[in-house]
mmCIF file of C-alpha atoms and ligand atoms in Angstrom:
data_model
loop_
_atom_site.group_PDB
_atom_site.id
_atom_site.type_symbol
_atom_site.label_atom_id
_atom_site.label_comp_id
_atom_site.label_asym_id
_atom_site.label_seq_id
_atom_site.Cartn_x
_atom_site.Cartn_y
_atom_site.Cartn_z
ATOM 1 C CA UNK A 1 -17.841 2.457 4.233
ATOM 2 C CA UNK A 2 -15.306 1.998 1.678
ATOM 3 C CA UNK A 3 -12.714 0.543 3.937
ATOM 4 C CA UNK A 4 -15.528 -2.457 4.044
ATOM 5 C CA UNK A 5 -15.502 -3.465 0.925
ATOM 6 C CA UNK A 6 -14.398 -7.238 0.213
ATOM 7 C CA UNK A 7 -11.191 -6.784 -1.945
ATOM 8 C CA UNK A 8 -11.166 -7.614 -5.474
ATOM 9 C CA UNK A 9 -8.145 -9.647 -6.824
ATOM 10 C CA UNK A 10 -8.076 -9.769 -10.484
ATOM 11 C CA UNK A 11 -5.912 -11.400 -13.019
ATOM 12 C CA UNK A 12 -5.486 -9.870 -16.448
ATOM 13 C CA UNK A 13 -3.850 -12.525 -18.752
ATOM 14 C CA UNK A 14 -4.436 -10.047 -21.924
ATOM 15 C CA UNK A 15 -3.257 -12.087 -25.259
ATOM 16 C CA UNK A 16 -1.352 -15.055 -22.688
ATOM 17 C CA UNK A 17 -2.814 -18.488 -22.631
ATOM 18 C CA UNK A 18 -3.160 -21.537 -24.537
ATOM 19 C CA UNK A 19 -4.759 -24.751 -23.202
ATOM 20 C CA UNK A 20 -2.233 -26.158 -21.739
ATOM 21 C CA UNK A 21 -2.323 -23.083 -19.385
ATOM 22 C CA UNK A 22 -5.481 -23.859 -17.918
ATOM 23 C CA UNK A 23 -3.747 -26.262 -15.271
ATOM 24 C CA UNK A 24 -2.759 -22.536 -13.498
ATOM 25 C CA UNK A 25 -6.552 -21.854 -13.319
ATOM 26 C CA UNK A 26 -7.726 -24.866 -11.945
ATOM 27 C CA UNK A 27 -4.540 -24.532 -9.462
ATOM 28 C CA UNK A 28 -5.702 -21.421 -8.816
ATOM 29 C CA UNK A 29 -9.547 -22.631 -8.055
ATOM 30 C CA UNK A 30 -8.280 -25.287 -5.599
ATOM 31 C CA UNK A 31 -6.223 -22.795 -3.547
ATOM 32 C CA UNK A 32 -8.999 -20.397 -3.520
ATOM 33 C CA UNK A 33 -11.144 -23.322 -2.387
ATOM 34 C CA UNK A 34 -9.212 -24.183 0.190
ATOM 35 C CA UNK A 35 -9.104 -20.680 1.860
ATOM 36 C CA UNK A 36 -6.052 -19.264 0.415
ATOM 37 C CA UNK A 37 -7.341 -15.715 -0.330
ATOM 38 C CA UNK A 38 -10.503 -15.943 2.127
ATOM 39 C CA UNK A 39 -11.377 -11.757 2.470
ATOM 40 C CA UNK A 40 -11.488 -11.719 -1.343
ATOM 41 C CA UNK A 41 -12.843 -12.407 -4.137
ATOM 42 C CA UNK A 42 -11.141 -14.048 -6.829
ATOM 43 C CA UNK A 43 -11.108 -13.311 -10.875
ATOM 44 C CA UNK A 44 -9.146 -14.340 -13.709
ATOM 45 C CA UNK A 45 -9.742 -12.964 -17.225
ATOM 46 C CA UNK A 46 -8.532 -15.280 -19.406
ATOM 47 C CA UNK A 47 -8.247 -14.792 -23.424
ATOM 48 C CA UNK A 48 -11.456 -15.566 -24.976
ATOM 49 C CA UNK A 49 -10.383 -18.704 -26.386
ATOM 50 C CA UNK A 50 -9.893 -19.974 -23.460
ATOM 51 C CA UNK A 51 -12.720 -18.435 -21.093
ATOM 52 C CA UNK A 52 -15.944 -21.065 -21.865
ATOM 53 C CA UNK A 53 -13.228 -24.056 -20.469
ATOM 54 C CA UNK A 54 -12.039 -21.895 -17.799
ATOM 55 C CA UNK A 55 -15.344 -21.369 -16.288
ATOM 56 C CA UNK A 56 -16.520 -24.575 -16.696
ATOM 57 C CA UNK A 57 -13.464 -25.250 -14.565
ATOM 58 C CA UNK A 58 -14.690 -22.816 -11.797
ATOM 59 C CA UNK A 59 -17.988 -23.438 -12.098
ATOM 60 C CA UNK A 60 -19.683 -23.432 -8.522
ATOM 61 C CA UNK A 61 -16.417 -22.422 -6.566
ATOM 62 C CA UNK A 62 -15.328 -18.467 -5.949
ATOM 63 C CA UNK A 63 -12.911 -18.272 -8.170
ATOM 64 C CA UNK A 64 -14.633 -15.842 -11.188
ATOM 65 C CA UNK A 65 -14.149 -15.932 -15.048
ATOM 66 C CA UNK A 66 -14.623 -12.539 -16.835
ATOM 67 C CA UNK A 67 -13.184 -11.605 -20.636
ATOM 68 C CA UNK A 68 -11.180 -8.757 -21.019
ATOM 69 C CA UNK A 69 -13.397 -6.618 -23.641
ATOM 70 C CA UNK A 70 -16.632 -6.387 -24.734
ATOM 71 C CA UNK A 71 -18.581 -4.968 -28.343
ATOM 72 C CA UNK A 72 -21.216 -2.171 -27.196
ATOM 73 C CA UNK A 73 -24.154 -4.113 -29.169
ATOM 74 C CA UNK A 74 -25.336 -7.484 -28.531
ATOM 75 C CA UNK A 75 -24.860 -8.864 -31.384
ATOM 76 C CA UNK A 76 -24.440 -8.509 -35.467
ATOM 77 C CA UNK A 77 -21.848 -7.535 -38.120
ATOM 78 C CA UNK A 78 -18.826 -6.696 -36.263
ATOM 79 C CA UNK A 79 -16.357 -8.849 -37.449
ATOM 80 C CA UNK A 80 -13.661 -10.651 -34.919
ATOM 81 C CA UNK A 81 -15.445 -8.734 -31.852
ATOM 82 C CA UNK A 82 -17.699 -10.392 -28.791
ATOM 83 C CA UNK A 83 -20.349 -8.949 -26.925
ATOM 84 C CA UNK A 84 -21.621 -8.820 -23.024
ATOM 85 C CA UNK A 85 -24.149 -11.159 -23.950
ATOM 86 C CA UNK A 86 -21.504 -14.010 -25.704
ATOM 87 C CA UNK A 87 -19.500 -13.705 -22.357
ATOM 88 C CA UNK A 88 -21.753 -14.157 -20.194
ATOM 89 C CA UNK A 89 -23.081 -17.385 -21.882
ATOM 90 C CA UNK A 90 -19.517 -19.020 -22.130
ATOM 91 C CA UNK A 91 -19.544 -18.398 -17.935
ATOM 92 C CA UNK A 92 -18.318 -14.828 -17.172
ATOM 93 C CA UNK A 93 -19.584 -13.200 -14.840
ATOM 94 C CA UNK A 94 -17.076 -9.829 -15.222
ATOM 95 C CA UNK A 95 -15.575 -7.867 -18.137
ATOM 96 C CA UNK A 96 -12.692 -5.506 -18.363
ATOM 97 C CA UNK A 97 -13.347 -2.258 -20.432
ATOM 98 C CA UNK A 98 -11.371 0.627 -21.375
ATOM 99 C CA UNK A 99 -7.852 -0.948 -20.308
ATOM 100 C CA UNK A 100 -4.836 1.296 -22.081
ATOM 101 C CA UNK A 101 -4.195 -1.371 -24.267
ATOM 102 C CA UNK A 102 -7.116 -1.188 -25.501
ATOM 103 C CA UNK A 103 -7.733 2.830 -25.508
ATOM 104 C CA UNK A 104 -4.317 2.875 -27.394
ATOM 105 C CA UNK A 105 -4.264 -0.212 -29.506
ATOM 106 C CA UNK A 106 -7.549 0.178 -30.807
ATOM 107 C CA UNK A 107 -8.347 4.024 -30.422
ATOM 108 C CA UNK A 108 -11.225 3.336 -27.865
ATOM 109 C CA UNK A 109 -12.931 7.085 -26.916
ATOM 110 C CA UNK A 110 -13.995 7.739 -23.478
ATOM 111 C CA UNK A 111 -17.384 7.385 -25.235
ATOM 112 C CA UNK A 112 -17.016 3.881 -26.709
ATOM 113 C CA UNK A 113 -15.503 2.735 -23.210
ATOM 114 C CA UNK A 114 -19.012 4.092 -21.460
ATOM 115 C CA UNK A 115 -21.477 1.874 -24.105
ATOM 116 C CA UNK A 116 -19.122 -0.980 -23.722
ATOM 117 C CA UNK A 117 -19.568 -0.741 -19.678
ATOM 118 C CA UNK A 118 -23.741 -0.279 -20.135
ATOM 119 C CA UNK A 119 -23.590 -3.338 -22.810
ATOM 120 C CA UNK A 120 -21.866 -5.514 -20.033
ATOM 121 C CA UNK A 121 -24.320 -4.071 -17.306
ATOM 122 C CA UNK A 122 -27.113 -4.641 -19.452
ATOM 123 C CA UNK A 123 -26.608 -8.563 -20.492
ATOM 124 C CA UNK A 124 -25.734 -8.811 -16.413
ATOM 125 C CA UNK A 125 -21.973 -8.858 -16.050
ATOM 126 C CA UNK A 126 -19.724 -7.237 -13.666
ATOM 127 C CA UNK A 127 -17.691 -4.360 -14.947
ATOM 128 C CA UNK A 128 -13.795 -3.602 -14.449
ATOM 129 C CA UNK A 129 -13.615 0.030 -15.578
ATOM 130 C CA UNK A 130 -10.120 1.115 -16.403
ATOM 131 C CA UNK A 131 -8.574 4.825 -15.988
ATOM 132 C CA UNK A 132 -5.349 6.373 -15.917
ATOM 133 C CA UNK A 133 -2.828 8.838 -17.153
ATOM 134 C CA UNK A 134 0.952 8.537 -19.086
ATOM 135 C CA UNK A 135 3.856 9.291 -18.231
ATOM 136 C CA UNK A 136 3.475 12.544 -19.913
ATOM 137 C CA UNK A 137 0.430 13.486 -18.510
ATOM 138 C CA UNK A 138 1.914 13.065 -15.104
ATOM 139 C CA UNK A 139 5.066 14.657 -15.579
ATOM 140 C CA UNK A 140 2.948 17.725 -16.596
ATOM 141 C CA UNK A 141 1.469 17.653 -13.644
ATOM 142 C CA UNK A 142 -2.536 17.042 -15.316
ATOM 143 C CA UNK A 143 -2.876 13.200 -13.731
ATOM 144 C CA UNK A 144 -5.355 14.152 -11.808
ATOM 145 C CA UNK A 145 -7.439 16.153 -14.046
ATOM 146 C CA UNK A 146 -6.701 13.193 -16.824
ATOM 147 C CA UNK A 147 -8.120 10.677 -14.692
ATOM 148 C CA UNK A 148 -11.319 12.658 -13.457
ATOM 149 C CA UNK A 149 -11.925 13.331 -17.040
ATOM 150 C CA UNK A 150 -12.003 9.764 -18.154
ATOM 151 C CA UNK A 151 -13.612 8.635 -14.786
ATOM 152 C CA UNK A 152 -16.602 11.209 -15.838
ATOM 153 C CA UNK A 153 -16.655 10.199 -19.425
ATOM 154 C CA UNK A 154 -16.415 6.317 -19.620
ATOM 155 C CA UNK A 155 -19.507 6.110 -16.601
ATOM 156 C CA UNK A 156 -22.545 4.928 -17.961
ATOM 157 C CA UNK A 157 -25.465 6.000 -17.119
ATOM 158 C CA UNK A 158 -26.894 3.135 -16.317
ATOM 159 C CA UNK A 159 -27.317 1.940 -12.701
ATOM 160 C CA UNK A 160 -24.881 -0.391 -11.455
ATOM 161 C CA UNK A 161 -25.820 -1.658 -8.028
ATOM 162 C CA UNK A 162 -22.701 -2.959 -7.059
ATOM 163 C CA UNK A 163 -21.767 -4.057 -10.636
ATOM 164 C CA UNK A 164 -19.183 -1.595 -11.328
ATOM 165 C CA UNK A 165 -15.273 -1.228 -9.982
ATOM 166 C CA UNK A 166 -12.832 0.999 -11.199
ATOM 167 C CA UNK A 167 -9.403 -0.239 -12.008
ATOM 168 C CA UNK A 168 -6.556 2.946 -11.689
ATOM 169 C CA UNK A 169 -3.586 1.677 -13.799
ATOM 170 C CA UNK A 170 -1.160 4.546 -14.870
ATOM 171 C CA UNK A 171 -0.475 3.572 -18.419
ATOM 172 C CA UNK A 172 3.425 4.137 -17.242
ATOM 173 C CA UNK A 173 3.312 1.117 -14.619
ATOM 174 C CA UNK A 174 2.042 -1.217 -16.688
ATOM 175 C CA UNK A 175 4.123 -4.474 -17.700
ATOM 176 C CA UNK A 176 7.281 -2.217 -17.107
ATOM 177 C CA UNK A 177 7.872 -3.591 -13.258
ATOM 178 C CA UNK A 178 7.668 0.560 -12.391
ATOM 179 C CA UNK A 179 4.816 0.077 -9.514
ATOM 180 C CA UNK A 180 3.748 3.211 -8.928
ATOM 181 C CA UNK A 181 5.021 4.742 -5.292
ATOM 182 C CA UNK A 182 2.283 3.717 -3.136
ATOM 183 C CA UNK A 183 1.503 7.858 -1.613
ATOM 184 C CA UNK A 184 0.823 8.790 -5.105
ATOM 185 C CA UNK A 185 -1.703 5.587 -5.859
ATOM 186 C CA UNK A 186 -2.954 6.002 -2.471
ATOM 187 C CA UNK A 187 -3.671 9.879 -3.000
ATOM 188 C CA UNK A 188 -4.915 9.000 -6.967
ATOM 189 C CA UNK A 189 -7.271 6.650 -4.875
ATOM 190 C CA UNK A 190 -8.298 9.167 -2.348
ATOM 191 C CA UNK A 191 -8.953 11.769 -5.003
ATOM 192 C CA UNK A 192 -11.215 8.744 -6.803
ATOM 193 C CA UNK A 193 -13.044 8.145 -4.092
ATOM 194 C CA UNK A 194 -14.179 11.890 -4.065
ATOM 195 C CA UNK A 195 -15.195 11.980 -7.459
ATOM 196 C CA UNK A 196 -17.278 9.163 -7.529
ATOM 197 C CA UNK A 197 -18.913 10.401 -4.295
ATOM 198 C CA UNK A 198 -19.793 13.673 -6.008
ATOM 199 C CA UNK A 199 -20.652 11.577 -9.891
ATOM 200 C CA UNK A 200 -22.601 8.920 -7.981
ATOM 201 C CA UNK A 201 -25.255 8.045 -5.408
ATOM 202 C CA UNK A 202 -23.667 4.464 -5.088
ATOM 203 C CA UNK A 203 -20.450 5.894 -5.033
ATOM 204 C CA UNK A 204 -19.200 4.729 -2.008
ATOM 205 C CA UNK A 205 -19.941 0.981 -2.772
ATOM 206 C CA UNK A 206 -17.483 0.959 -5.577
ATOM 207 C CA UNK A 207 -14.710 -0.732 -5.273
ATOM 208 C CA UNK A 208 -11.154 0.796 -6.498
ATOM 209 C CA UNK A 209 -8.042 -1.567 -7.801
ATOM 210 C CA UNK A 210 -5.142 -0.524 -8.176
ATOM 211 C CA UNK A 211 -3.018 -1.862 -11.097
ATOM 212 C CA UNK A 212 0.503 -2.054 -12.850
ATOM 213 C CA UNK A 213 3.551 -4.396 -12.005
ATOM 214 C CA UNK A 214 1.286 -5.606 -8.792
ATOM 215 C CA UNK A 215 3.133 -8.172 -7.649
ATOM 216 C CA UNK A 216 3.709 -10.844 -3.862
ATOM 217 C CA UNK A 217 6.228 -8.381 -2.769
ATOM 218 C CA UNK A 218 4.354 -4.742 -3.378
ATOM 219 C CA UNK A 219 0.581 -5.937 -2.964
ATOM 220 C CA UNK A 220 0.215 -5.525 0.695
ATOM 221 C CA UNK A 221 1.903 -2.310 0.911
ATOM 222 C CA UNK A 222 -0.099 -0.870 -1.925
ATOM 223 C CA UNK A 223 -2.978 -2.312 -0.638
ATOM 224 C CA UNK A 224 -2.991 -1.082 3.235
ATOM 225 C CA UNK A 225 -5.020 1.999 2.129
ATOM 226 C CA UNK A 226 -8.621 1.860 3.122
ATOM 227 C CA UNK A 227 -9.280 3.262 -0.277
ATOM 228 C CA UNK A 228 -7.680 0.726 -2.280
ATOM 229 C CA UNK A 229 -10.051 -2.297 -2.283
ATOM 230 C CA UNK A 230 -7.921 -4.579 -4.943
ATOM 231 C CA UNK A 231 -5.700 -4.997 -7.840
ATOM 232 C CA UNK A 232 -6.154 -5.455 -11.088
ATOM 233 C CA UNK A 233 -3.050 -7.818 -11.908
ATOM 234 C CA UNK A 234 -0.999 -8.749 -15.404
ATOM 235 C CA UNK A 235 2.369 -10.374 -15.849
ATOM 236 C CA UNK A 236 1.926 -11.579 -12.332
ATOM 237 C CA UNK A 237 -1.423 -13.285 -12.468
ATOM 238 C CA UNK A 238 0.038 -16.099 -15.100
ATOM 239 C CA UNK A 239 1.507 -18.230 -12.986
ATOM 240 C CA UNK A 240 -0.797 -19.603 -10.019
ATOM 241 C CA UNK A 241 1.872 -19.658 -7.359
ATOM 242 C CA UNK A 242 2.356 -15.813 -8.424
ATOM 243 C CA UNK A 243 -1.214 -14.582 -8.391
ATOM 244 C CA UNK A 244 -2.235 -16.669 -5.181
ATOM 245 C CA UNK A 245 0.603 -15.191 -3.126
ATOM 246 C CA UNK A 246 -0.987 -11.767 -4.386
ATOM 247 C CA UNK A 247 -4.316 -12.971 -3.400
ATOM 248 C CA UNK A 248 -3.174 -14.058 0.224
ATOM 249 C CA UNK A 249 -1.495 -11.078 0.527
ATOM 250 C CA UNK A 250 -4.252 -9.189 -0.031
ATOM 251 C CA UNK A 251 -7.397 -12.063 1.194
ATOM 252 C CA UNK A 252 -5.090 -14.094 3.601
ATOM 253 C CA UNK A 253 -6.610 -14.431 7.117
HETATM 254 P P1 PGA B 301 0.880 -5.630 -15.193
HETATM 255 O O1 PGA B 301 -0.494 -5.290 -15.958
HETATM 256 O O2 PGA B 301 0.508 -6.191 -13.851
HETATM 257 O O3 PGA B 301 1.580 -6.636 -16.069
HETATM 258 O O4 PGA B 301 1.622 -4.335 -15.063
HETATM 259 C C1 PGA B 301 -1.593 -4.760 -15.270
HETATM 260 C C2 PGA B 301 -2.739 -4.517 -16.224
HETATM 261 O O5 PGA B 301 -2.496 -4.030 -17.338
HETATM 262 O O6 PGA B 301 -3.905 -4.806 -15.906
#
């Protein structure tokens, strides 16, 4: 079953982007069109300055626009935050939650991560759930453990129906151009893939990206797993030439 999943491709711009960037996107939208990454689907999460333009310049192709973090509630006094239900009427159709940044920029519990993902489920989006471990915690030898302990936590409780992915990005891979060796990702994966078959009855339909320094040359090779249905992408999904010879590497016929 899982080995049948279409592959997700997504790009992660985090605080990148100004205007003038949205040429990349729209490059992006006519390679996609044109059959470039045909076995998968296609996202870019743009800043959310930029993401109402950005969507109007994918609207009705398969390239999808998603934000990068969501509030919990719908709406009201919270100050500089956005929720599921802002996103999705600027054009998203897919948020990130609980990426490290965030966990460790903004002190995000397993907890908060878990309303965030039913707030995104509930106003109709697409969620990109993000786990994974430091350095430390690997090096210890508790990345496992660390991983099925935020996997368990940041769920909600909700149901999903094919709305929910789970991004693995060790914190220690990210935007340091360390890629993770691709036996541990691929056994992190395998060891994913059990949990969410015990957590969930839909567990099987989930798809699981990898991320961290994903880039042309290491996407296929982290990617052969049956196991590992996409990639979650930063530094390299900037550029369109970048993150489309990711995307055909991973959706190329
Ligand atoms: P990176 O970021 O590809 O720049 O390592 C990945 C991510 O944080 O999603």
């Amino acid at each position: 079953m899982a080995n049948r999943l279409t592959p997700l491709v997504a790009g992660n711009w985090k605080m990148n982007g100004l205007r003038a960037d949205l040429g990349e996107i729209a490059a992006i939208r006519d390679a996609v069109a044109a059959g470039r990454a045909a076995r998968a689907e296609i996202l870019v999460c743009p800043p959310a300055t930029l993401l109402a333009e950005a969507a109007q310049l994918c609207a009705g192709t398969p390239v999808a626009i998603g934000g990068q973090d969501c509030h919990p509630e719908a709406y009201g006094a919270h100050t500089g935050d956005i929720s599921a239900e802002m996103l999705k009427d600027a054009g998203a159709s897919y948020v990130i939650v609980g990426h490290s940044e965030r966990r460790i920029d903004h002190g995000e519990s397993d907890a908060r991560v878990a309303a965030k993902a039913a707030a995104a489920l509930r106003a109709g989006l697409k969620v990109i759930l993000c786990v994974g471990e430091t350095e430390a915690e690997r090096a210890a030898g508790h990345a496992e453990a660390r991983v099925a302990a935020q996997l368990e936590k940041s769920l909600p409780k909700e149901r999903w129906a094919g709305r929910l992915a789970i991004a693995y990005e060790p914190v220690w891979a990210i935007g340091t151009g360390v890629t993770a060796m691709p036996r541990d990702v691929v056994a992190m994966h395998g060891f994913l893939r059990q949990r969410l078959a015990a957590l969930l009855r839909e567990g099987e339909t989930v798809r699981l990206l990898y991320g961290g320094s994903v880039k042309p040359g290491n996407a296929a090779e982290l990617l052969r797993s049956p196991d590992i249905n996409g990639a979650l992408v930063g530094g390299a999904s900037l550029k369109a030439a970048e993150f489309l010879a990711i995307a055909a590497a991973i959706g190329g016929q």
